[in-house]
Amino acid sequence: MSYQPIVKHVDASDDNQSVGLKQLVVTMHDGTQLRLFNNNGKKTINRLLTIPCPICRKDFYCKCFDRFVDVIDEQVPEENWK
C-alpha cells in the first residue's frame, strides 16, 4: 500500500518578502510535520523530526516526501501562501 498524504493543518512559519521566501508548517493526518518552502515559485519540502518517517520509518532526514510536494501543495489553501 502506498502512502496517501492528507493535510490536516497548516500554520504560517516565516515570510521574507525581500528575497521571495515563504515557509509553512504542515501537519499531516498521521501526525507528521513538514516544512513547506516557496522560494520564488520553487516549492520544496522537509520533514520535521518529530516522529519517524511514515514512508521509510527512518528517524533521520530522508527525501521520501520530495515526490509528494505537488500533492501536498494542492491541499494547502491558497490564502496561506499570501
XYZ file of N, CA, C and O in Angstrom:
328
model
N 0.839 -1.180 0.000
C 0.000 0.000 0.000
C 0.884 1.243 0.000
O 1.809 1.353 0.791
N 0.609 2.186 -0.872
C 1.424 3.400 -0.952
C 0.879 4.473 -0.007
O -0.284 4.453 0.380
N 1.743 5.394 0.330
C 1.389 6.482 1.252
C 0.476 7.485 0.565
O 0.730 7.889 -0.569
N -0.593 7.871 1.234
C -1.536 8.867 0.739
C -1.439 10.108 1.627
O -1.958 10.105 2.740
N -0.783 11.174 1.178
C -0.642 12.373 2.010
C -1.958 13.147 2.102
O -2.560 13.489 1.089
N -2.395 13.392 3.333
C -3.606 14.176 3.579
C -3.251 15.268 4.578
O -2.843 14.984 5.708
N -3.407 16.531 4.164
C -3.082 17.675 5.013
C -4.199 17.870 6.034
O -5.377 17.918 5.695
N -3.803 17.981 7.304
C -4.754 18.184 8.388
C -4.780 19.642 8.844
O -5.835 20.189 9.104
N -3.577 20.263 8.935
C -3.495 21.629 9.467
C -2.285 22.341 8.852
O -1.261 21.721 8.618
N -2.420 23.653 8.644
C -1.334 24.461 8.077
C -1.135 25.705 8.941
O -2.105 26.391 9.281
N 0.111 25.978 9.311
C 0.473 27.180 10.064
C 1.532 27.953 9.291
O 2.445 27.357 8.716
N 1.427 29.281 9.316
C 2.472 30.119 8.711
C 3.692 30.061 9.620
O 3.583 30.119 10.841
N 4.866 29.929 9.020
C 6.084 29.815 9.800
C 6.962 31.044 9.649
O 7.331 31.669 10.624
N 7.307 31.397 8.420
C 8.218 32.512 8.196
C 7.925 33.118 6.836
O 7.489 32.431 5.921
N 8.179 34.412 6.722
C 7.919 35.116 5.475
C 8.994 36.183 5.299
O 9.143 37.055 6.140
N 9.757 36.083 4.221
C 10.787 37.065 3.907
C 10.539 37.542 2.483
O 11.048 36.961 1.531
N 9.743 38.596 2.355
C 9.341 39.067 1.037
C 10.493 39.707 0.264
O 10.450 39.760 -0.958
N 11.523 40.169 0.958
C 12.635 40.808 0.251
C 13.392 39.813 -0.634
O 13.957 40.202 -1.648
N 13.406 38.545 -0.259
C 14.060 37.521 -1.080
C 13.056 36.551 -1.696
O 13.441 35.628 -2.410
N 11.769 36.729 -1.410
C 10.734 35.887 -2.005
C 10.602 34.518 -1.366
O 10.254 33.550 -2.024
N 10.865 34.405 -0.065
C 10.805 33.122 0.631
C 9.618 33.090 1.589
O 9.435 34.019 2.379
N 8.820 32.040 1.510
C 7.688 31.836 2.409
C 7.752 30.408 2.916
O 8.038 29.482 2.148
N 7.513 30.207 4.235
C 7.562 28.880 4.831
C 6.258 28.590 5.557
O 5.729 29.458 6.250
N 5.779 27.373 5.435
C 4.596 26.912 6.137
C 4.929 25.624 6.872
O 5.712 24.815 6.379
N 4.329 25.423 8.044
C 4.437 24.152 8.749
C 3.130 23.412 8.514
O 2.056 23.904 8.850
N 3.232 22.233 7.905
C 2.068 21.439 7.527
C 2.018 20.201 8.410
O 3.012 19.484 8.543
N 0.868 19.964 9.040
C 0.658 18.758 9.830
C -0.196 17.806 9.011
O -1.268 18.178 8.533
N 0.285 16.589 8.854
C -0.411 15.582 8.070
C -1.382 14.792 8.953
O -1.340 14.894 10.181
N -2.242 14.001 8.346
C -3.248 13.230 9.074
C -2.646 12.212 10.036
O -3.267 11.847 11.026
N -1.421 11.776 9.790
C -0.771 10.786 10.649
C 0.130 11.423 11.709
O 0.823 10.724 12.423
N 0.126 12.749 11.810
C 0.917 13.452 12.817
C 2.277 13.923 12.334
O 2.984 14.611 13.064
N 2.657 13.557 11.132
C 3.925 14.008 10.569
C 3.873 15.506 10.330
O 2.880 16.021 9.827
N 4.932 16.213 10.705
C 5.017 17.642 10.455
C 6.067 17.902 9.388
O 7.159 17.341 9.420
N 5.703 18.765 8.451
C 6.569 19.101 7.332
C 6.728 20.600 7.250
O 5.828 21.354 7.623
N 7.873 21.043 6.752
C 8.073 22.458 6.459
C 8.057 22.591 4.940
O 8.891 22.027 4.249
N 7.077 23.351 4.439
C 6.900 23.561 3.006
C 7.430 24.941 2.658
O 7.028 25.932 3.254
N 8.369 25.005 1.721
C 9.013 26.243 1.316
C 8.523 26.659 -0.062
O 8.363 25.826 -0.944
N 8.329 27.957 -0.248
C 8.075 28.533 -1.562
C 9.127 29.609 -1.761
O 9.069 30.677 -1.159
N 10.100 29.322 -2.597
C 11.195 30.240 -2.856
C 11.068 30.746 -4.287
O 11.547 30.107 -5.215
N 10.387 31.871 -4.435
C 10.142 32.479 -5.753
C 9.493 31.497 -6.727
O 9.887 31.387 -7.874
N 8.504 30.752 -6.249
C 7.768 29.829 -7.098
C 8.271 28.401 -7.080
O 7.575 27.494 -7.497
N 9.486 28.160 -6.595
C 10.014 26.793 -6.497
C 9.663 26.243 -5.115
O 10.083 26.783 -4.099
N 8.873 25.174 -5.088
C 8.412 24.611 -3.823
C 9.214 23.373 -3.460
O 9.442 22.495 -4.284
N 9.669 23.358 -2.205
C 10.413 22.220 -1.663
C 9.824 21.862 -0.308
O 9.047 22.637 0.268
N 10.216 20.705 0.209
C 9.648 20.228 1.460
C 10.711 19.541 2.295
O 11.621 18.903 1.749
N 10.622 19.687 3.620
C 11.476 18.989 4.574
C 10.592 18.440 5.679
O 9.674 19.111 6.130
N 10.913 17.253 6.126
C 10.172 16.663 7.243
C 10.803 17.110 8.553
O 12.022 17.050 8.721
N 9.968 17.580 9.484
C 10.462 17.912 10.816
C 10.618 16.610 11.593
O 9.816 15.689 11.452
N 11.620 16.511 12.410
C 11.951 15.254 13.067
C 11.172 15.037 14.367
O 11.743 14.730 15.405
N 9.862 15.187 14.302
C 9.034 14.968 15.483
C 8.682 13.495 15.660
O 8.576 13.019 16.785
N 8.477 12.775 14.557
C 8.208 11.340 14.579
C 8.954 10.713 13.399
O 9.325 11.418 12.463
N 9.165 9.405 13.413
C 9.829 8.766 12.266
C 9.017 8.930 10.979
O 7.800 9.112 11.003
N 9.693 8.850 9.874
C 9.055 8.978 8.569
C 8.014 7.870 8.393
O 8.329 6.691 8.596
N 6.782 8.206 8.011
C 5.764 7.173 7.827
C 5.984 6.322 6.576
O 5.377 5.271 6.431
N 6.870 6.745 5.697
C 7.118 6.008 4.455
C 8.256 5.011 4.638
O 8.096 3.819 4.385
N 9.417 5.485 5.073
C 10.584 4.602 5.206
C 10.875 4.206 6.648
O 11.746 3.384 6.901
N 10.189 4.823 7.610
C 10.336 4.544 9.042
C 11.692 4.938 9.621
O 12.051 4.512 10.708
N 12.448 5.754 8.905
C 13.736 6.214 9.421
C 13.508 7.396 10.352
O 12.587 8.175 10.181
N 14.385 7.530 11.340
C 14.261 8.595 12.323
C 15.303 9.685 12.083
O 15.785 10.310 13.002
N 15.666 9.893 10.832
C 16.582 10.960 10.467
C 16.123 11.516 9.125
O 15.138 11.045 8.554
N 16.801 12.538 8.645
C 16.372 13.181 7.404
C 16.374 12.196 6.237
O 17.308 11.441 6.049
N 15.301 12.233 5.481
C 15.178 11.409 4.287
C 14.523 12.269 3.198
O 14.092 13.375 3.463
N 14.462 11.762 2.020
C 13.896 12.504 0.890
C 12.553 11.928 0.433
O 12.131 12.157 -0.688
N 11.888 11.175 1.296
C 10.648 10.485 0.915
C 9.536 11.444 0.478
O 8.778 11.136 -0.432
N 9.424 12.585 1.128
C 8.320 13.496 0.817
C 8.581 14.366 -0.406
O 7.687 15.080 -0.852
N 9.777 14.302 -0.973
C 10.069 15.092 -2.170
C 9.125 14.761 -3.318
O 8.758 15.630 -4.098
N 8.710 13.525 -3.422
C 7.818 13.141 -4.524
C 6.366 13.553 -4.293
O 5.538 13.449 -5.196
N 6.043 14.035 -3.077
C 4.681 14.440 -2.757
C 4.505 15.958 -2.657
O 3.457 16.430 -2.217
N 5.506 16.737 -3.050
C 5.433 18.199 -2.918
C 4.204 18.752 -3.631
O 3.447 19.543 -3.064
N 3.967 18.343 -4.857
C 2.829 18.863 -5.620
C 1.499 18.434 -5.026
O 0.554 19.226 -4.958
N 1.398 17.210 -4.560
C 0.155 16.708 -3.969
C -0.169 17.458 -2.685
O -1.312 17.856 -2.448
N 0.837 17.675 -1.848
C 0.631 18.390 -0.588
C 0.321 19.859 -0.855
O -0.568 20.432 -0.233
N 1.027 20.469 -1.794
C 0.787 21.873 -2.120
C -0.636 22.101 -2.636
O -1.237 23.129 -2.339
N -1.187 21.157 -3.375
C -2.565 21.283 -3.859
C -3.571 21.307 -2.714
O -4.638 21.897 -2.840
N -3.238 20.678 -1.587
C -4.138 20.611 -0.448
C -4.009 21.816 0.488
O -4.847 22.014 1.353
N -2.959 22.607 0.312
C -2.749 23.807 1.140
C -3.605 24.936 0.565
O -3.491 25.261 -0.611
N -4.473 25.542 1.390
C -5.294 26.644 0.904
C -4.439 27.806 0.382
O -3.401 28.128 0.951
N -4.883 28.418 -0.695
C -4.129 29.499 -1.351
C -3.892 30.701 -0.414
O -2.868 31.355 -0.507
N -4.819 30.971 0.503
C -4.649 32.138 1.394
C -3.472 31.941 2.357
O -2.966 32.924 2.897
N -3.020 30.729 2.580
C -1.848 30.515 3.429
C -0.566 30.978 2.761
O 0.416 31.263 3.441
N -0.529 31.029 1.442
C 0.657 31.474 0.719
C 0.712 32.995 0.604
O 1.711 33.533 0.160
N -0.317 33.697 0.994
C -0.341 35.169 0.855
C 0.133 35.863 2.091
O 0.230 35.404 3.120
